[in-house]
Every structure is written in C-alpha cells, then in structure tokens.
Amino acid sequence: MADDELPFFVYGTLRPGAYNHDRFLAGRIGAEADAVMDGAVLHDGPGYPYVVPAEKGRVTGTLLTPAPGSYGELFGLLDRLELPVGYERVAKEVVRERDGARVLAWVFLAAPDAPLGPVIESGDWFDRP
C-alpha cells in the first residue's frame, strides 16, 4: 500500500454485517479492524447514517484496509457511492481498538446539505433505536 493510500473508516451500511458491505466491498478488503472516531456525533439519515464533527461524542465503526491492488478501484467506488448522497470525504484520525493506535483514515462526513435525522446517542449504527 502506498503512503497516500489511507484506510477507510466506515460506520453505517458499509460495516461488516451491514447490507452494503458484501454488496460493494466483497473481495476488495484486505483487513478489517474495530475502531472509534472521537469528536463526532452520529445522525440517523434516510436509510443510512451521517457523521458530524462535534466537541464531544464518539462514533463506532470499522477500519477497512483495501486488499493489495484494489485501492484505486475501491477509492473510486466509494466516492461514486457516497459523494452524491450528501457526504464529503475527509482524512481524520481514528483509534483502532485492538491496540489503541491512532490511524489517519478516509471518513465520509455529512456535507452541509445532508438530510440529517435525529442523533443516535450510542454512536453505533448497529445499536440505534
């Protein structure tokens, strides 16, 4: 993996076990690790969540490292999937849970015009009401 090929932090329908994970990511992921992003709040949305930076808050998700040779394809696919529906891709620091390592990763945050729903207090899309 090249130095500028950051992993992706996913927190909603792209997480392992969620419906878009197998649909879009099968065969393209080399490693998955539980992770959290501090300084963010999770909002419900129209069938998928949005993350908004905040002073306090923590969002639960998964750090995805693309399989060798699949970075460019995955990068383009995720941009085409996420950017048109109210996300912006930014590099943010997340914490890998197994070892506490701080990792710079691509995260899709809510764009200014995203259709935000209520806050998901748990910060975990899998633990929403």
Backbone as a ProteinNet text record, in pm:
[ID]
protein_1_A
[PRIMARY]
MADDELPFFVYGTLRPGAYNHDRFLAGRIGAEADAVMDGAVLHDGPGYPYVVPAEKGRVTGTLLTPAPGSYGELFGLLDRLELPVGYERVAKEVVRERDGARVLAWVFLAAPDAPLGPVIESGDWFDRP
[TERTIARY]
84.7	0	89	62	140.9	113.3	204.7	191.9	63.4	15.5	-103.5	-232.8	-222.2	-339.2	-388.6	-472.1	-523.6	-631.4	-647.6	-761.6	-889.4	-1002.4	-1132.9	-1196	-1255.7	-1333.3	-1479.5	-1550.3	-1692.3	-1772.9	-1894.3	-1971.3	-2118.1	-2158.5	-2300.7	-2320.1	-2377.4	-2415.7	-2297.4	-2176.8	-2057.4	-1980.3	-2025.2	-1958.7	-1982.6	-1888.7	-1911.5	-2041.4	-2125.3	-2254.3	-2368.7	-2338.3	-2441.6	-2459.6	-2574.4	-2611.7	-2520.5	-2459.4	-2372.8	-2230.7	-2193.4	-2056.9	-2031.6	-2111.4	-2090.4	-2121.6	-2219.5	-2262.5	-2153.2	-2081.3	-1980.9	-1835.6	-1811.5	-1672.9	-1617.7	-1701.7	-1655.9	-1538	-1431.5	-1313	-1221.1	-1258.4	-1176.5	-1106.7	-1136.9	-1082.4	-975.8	-860.4	-752.4	-758.1	-799.4	-806.1	-918.2	-979.3	-1084.4	-1049	-1070.9	-1042.8	-1145.9	-1196.1	-1287.3	-1213.5	-1285.8	-1224.2	-1332.2	-1286.7	-1377.3	-1320.8	-1411.7	-1371.5	-1427.2	-1337.8	-1378.5	-1404.7	-1481.6	-1511.2	-1609.8	-1707.7	-1806.4	-1936.8	-2045.8	-2179	-2241.2	-2312.2	-2378.1	-2525.2	-2568.7	-2708.9	-2773.3	-2899.1	-2975.5	-2998	-3023.3	-3048.6	-3153.4	-3162.8	-3264.9	-3225.7	-3208.9	-3168.5	-3020.9	-2948.4	-2805	-2769.1	-2659.8	-2626.6	-2529.6	-2519.3	-2422	-2342.7	-2214.7	-2130.5	-2106.5	-2118.4	-2094.1	-1988.9	-1882.1	-1783.9	-1850.8	-1804.7	-1861.2	-1753.7	-1774.1	-1677.2	-1670.4	-1787	-1792.2	-1865.3	-1839.7	-1906.9	-1807.2	-1857.3	-1773.4	-1858.9	-1801.4	-1870	-1795.4	-1871.8	-1817.9	-1819.3	-1712.5	-1707.8	-1600.7	-1562.7	-1463.6	-1362.5	-1236.6	-1127.7	-1105.8	-1122.1	-1106.7	-979.4	-892.3	-772	-794.8	-788.8	-812.8	-713.5	-760.5	-673.8	-567.6	-450.8	-345.9	-400.3	-370.9	-411.2	-553.3	-630	-769.6	-797	-693.6	-715.7	-783.7	-730.5	-785.7	-930.4	-960.4	-1096.9	-1190.7	-1148.2	-1231.4	-1250.3	-1143.3	-1148.3	-1253.2	-1249.4	-1344.5	-1486.1	-1502.1	-1634	-1698	-1623.9	-1678.9	-1713.2	-1629.9	-1663.3	-1793.3	-1809.1	-1931.2	-2054.5	-2036.2	-2146.3	-2185.1	-2087.5	-2110.9	-2126.6	-2047.8	-2048.8	-2182.9	-2253.3	-2380.8	-2494	-2481.4	-2593	-2565.6	-2481.8	-2466.8	-2345.4	-2238.3	-2115.8	-2000.2	-1902.2	-1773.1	-1665.7	-1565.7	-1456.7	-1345.1	-1308.8	-1200.5	-1109.8	-984.7	-891.5	-903.6	-933.2	-949.7	-875.1	-837.6	-772.8	-879.6	-860.5	-946.5	-857.8	-918.7	-843	-880.1	-779.6	-800.2	-811.9	-920.9	-949.8	-853.5	-806.5	-725.4	-593.8	-537.5	-408.2	-401.5	-512.6	-514.1	-438.7	-394.5	-318	-406.5	-349.5	-418.1	-382.4	-485.6	-466.8	-537.9	-469.8	-531.8	-608.9	-735.9	-821.5	-916.1	-961.6	-1067.7	-1200.1	-1275.9	-1407.9	-1504.3	-1623.4	-1726.5	-1813.1	-1798.7	-1874.1	-1993.4	-2092.3	-2209.7	-2169.2	-2215.2	-2197.3	-2294.9	-2272.9	-2359.8	-2509.2	-2543.3	-2684.8	-2737.9	-2665.7	-2709.5	-2841.1	-2930.6	-3060.4	-3048.4	-2998.5	-2972.1	-3101.5	-3103.7	-3211.9	-3166.4	-3237.6	-3202.5	-3063.6	-3003.7	-2875.3	-2896.7	-2804.9	-2803	-2709.5	-2767.9	-2692.2	-2578.7	-2596.4	-2493.2	-2369.9	-2384.5	-2273.8	-2250.2	-2339.5	-2321.9	-2446	-2429.8	-2539.2	-2608.6	-2533.2	-2590.6	-2667.9	-2655.2	-2722.1	-2816.7	-2881.7	-2974.2	-3113.1	-3196.1	-3331.4	-3416.3
-118	0	124	216.3	339.1	427.1	520.3	607.3	688.9	728.1	812	730.2	599.1	512.6	485.1	575.5	563.2	455.8	392.6	302.6	386.5	319.8	384.8	350.7	451	428.9	433.9	320.8	313.2	291	345.9	344.9	310.7	277.6	250.5	126.9	146.8	34	-35.7	20.8	-43.2	-125.6	-123.3	-203	-351.5	-435.4	-579.7	-617.3	-695	-733.9	-647.4	-532.2	-443.8	-471.7	-432.6	-476.7	-428.2	-312.8	-268.1	-322.7	-382.6	-434.8	-543.9	-649.2	-758	-713.8	-628.5	-583.6	-508.4	-421.2	-337.2	-371.5	-433.2	-448.4	-590.2	-688.7	-828.9	-843.5	-905.8	-930.6	-811.7	-698.4	-576.9	-535.4	-603.4	-564.1	-663.6	-609.4	-693.6	-715.2	-611.8	-621.9	-533.2	-579.5	-504.9	-498.9	-383.6	-369	-276	-313.5	-226.8	-98	14.6	143.9	241.5	352.4	458.9	592.9	687.5	823.2	914.9	984	1079.1	1215.4	1298.4	1431.4	1429.2	1338.8	1325.6	1271.6	1305.4	1259.7	1188.7	1079.6	1001.2	1042.1	1072.1	1107.6	999.8	971.8	886.6	964.4	891.4	955.1	874.4	895.1	827.3	683.3	599.5	460.7	435.8	539.3	529.7	648.4	636.3	742.7	846.5	955.8	1059.9	1090.1	1122.5	1167.9	1317.3	1388	1531.5	1556.8	1630.2	1663.7	1740.4	1716	1779.6	1787.1	1875.3	1884.7	1754.9	1695.8	1570.7	1468.3	1343.5	1236	1135.8	1016.8	907.8	822.7	789.1	705.9	573.7	464.8	330.3	290.7	226.2	182.2	77.9	64.5	-34.3	31.3	1.6	47.7	-57.9	-18.8	-111.2	-78.9	-178	-162.8	-239.2	-170.7	-238.8	-351.8	-452.8	-564.2	-510.1	-576	-531.9	-522.3	-410	-390.6	-341.4	-326.8	-286.3	-144.4	-73.3	59.3	156.7	171.3	267.2	237.6	110.8	69.5	100.4	66.4	87.4	237	313.3	458	520.5	486.8	539.7	493.4	366.8	311.8	383	400.8	465.2	612.1	681.8	820.6	826	736.6	735.7	698.6	615.4	571.7	679.6	744.8	831.9	980.9	1033.6	1178.5	1230.2	1159.3	1212.8	1214.7	1143.3	1135	1211.9	1314.7	1403.9	1383.9	1327.5	1308.8	1387	1416.9	1471	1377.6	1344.3	1256.7	1342.5	1314.5	1386.4	1286.2	1325.8	1242.6	1282	1184.4	1207.8	1099.6	1133	1034.7	951.2	820.1	728.4	641.1	574.7	490.3	344.6	265.2	120.7	58.6	-12.5	-59.3	-165.9	-255.6	-367.1	-324.4	-210.1	-168.1	-20.2	52.8	194	283	225.6	304.4	411.8	530	638.6	626	618	590.3	698.5	756.4	851.4	770.6	803.5	726.6	819.9	775.3	846.7	819.6	926.3	916	999.4	946.8	1022.8	1092.2	1225.3	1307	1369.3	1411.2	1477	1606.8	1625.5	1752.2	1853.1	1983.8	2085.5	2067.1	2010.1	1994.8	1853	1772.6	1634.8	1633.5	1538.1	1529.5	1460.1	1534.4	1476.2	1443.8	1325.9	1286.8	1303.3	1239.4	1251.5	1193.3	1242.2	1188.4	1046	957.9	821.5	827.3	831.2	859	760.4	633.7	532.3	554.6	629.1	646.3	522.9	424.1	296.2	269	267.6	242.5	109.1	11.2	-121.6	-118.8	-11.3	-1.1	118.9	142.1	255.3	210.3	304.8	269.1	206.4
0	0	0	-89.2	-96.9	24.4	51.3	167.9	167.4	49	42.4	33.3	40.8	35.2	177.2	226.1	362.2	368.1	485	502.1	509.6	511.1	520.7	655.4	720.7	842.7	802.3	819.6	784.5	911.4	915.5	1040.2	1021	899.4	873.7	788.1	671.1	585.7	519.8	531.3	475.3	578.7	705	808.6	785.2	826.7	816.8	888	820.3	875	825.5	767.7	713.1	563.7	509.6	375.4	262.8	272.9	163	170.4	284.1	296.9	192.8	194.7	98.8	-43.5	-57.7	-190.5	-264.6	-193.6	-259.7	-226.3	-111.6	-65.2	-73.5	-99.8	-103.9	-199.3	-150	-230.9	-246.9	-192.5	-207.8	-78.9	33.7	163.3	207.5	248.4	295.6	445.6	520.7	666.3	718.8	828.3	896.3	1044.1	1105.6	1248.5	1311.3	1428.7	1502.1	1537.7	1525.9	1553.4	1601.1	1657.8	1700.2	1652.9	1633.4	1599.5	1707.7	1776.8	1879.6	1815.7	1887.9	1837.4	1722.7	1731.7	1624.5	1681.3	1612.5	1651.1	1530.9	1558.9	1455.3	1446.4	1325.3	1299.8	1214	1240.3	1151.1	1021.9	914.7	785.9	711.1	582.6	501.1	466.1	568.4	546.3	570.1	599.9	628.9	716.6	794.6	890	833.8	907	877.5	1004	987.3	1098.7	1082.3	1196.2	1200.5	1308.2	1276.5	1380.6	1494.7	1616.8	1735.9	1843.7	1941.8	2050.7	2129	2153.3	2228.4	2143.8	2174.3	2103.1	2049.4	2024.9	1973.7	1882	1767.6	1669.3	1656.2	1660	1645.7	1498.5	1454.3	1315.9	1293.5	1167.9	1126.8	1034.6	1058.6	974.3	866.6	741.5	629.3	552.6	537.7	457.6	327.5	213.4	86.4	61.6	-10.1	-49.7	-145.2	-149.3	-242.1	-385.2	-449.4	-587.7	-607.5	-499	-516.5	-466.1	-423.5	-364	-460.7	-578.6	-674.4	-708.2	-731.4	-762.8	-646.1	-524.2	-405.3	-378.4	-391.9	-370.4	-463.1	-591	-688.4	-660.8	-626.9	-598.9	-479.9	-372.2	-253.2	-279.4	-356.8	-391.6	-472.3	-568.8	-651.8	-569.3	-468.9	-384	-281.9	-222.2	-107.4	-140.4	-230.6	-254.1	-306	-395.4	-446	-343.1	-231.4	-135.4	-5.5	-14.8	98.8	187.3	131.5	210.2	149.1	233.2	191.6	246.2	164.5	209.9	267.2	393.9	460	532.1	552.3	628.9	775.7	860.6	1004.6	1081.5	1203.8	1290	1360.8	1357.1	1431.1	1519.1	1615	1707.9	1684.4	1650.8	1632.6	1771.1	1796.1	1931.8	1982.5	1896.9	1947	2009.7	1962.2	2016.6	2052.7	2035	2068.6	1971.7	1858.4	1761.4	1698	1681.6	1611.5	1463.8	1380.6	1238.1	1157	1059.9	968.8	864	847.6	756.6	682.1	565.3	494.7	566	588.8	650.9	566.6	545.6	475.3	579.6	588.2	683.4	612.6	690.8	635.2	567.2	444.4	374.3	435.4	411.5	471.7	441.1	327.3	289.9	314.2	391	416.5	494.8	462.9	531.7	667.3	766.9	898.2	973.2	1031.1	1120.1	1264	1357.2	1498.5	1528.9	1637.3	1683.6	1734.3	1700.5	1754.5	1874.9	1994.1	2116.5	2141.7	2104.3	2128.2	2042	1930.9	1837.6	1752.4	1762.3	1692.6	1606.9	1476.5	1382.7	1412.1	1460.1	1491.3	1623.1	1699.8	1829.7	1830.4	1716.5	1708.6	1754.2	1797.3	1843.3	1733.2
[MASK]
+++++++++++++++++++++++++++++++++++++++++++++++++++++++++++++++++++++++++++++++++++++++++++++++++++++++++++++++++++++++++++++++++

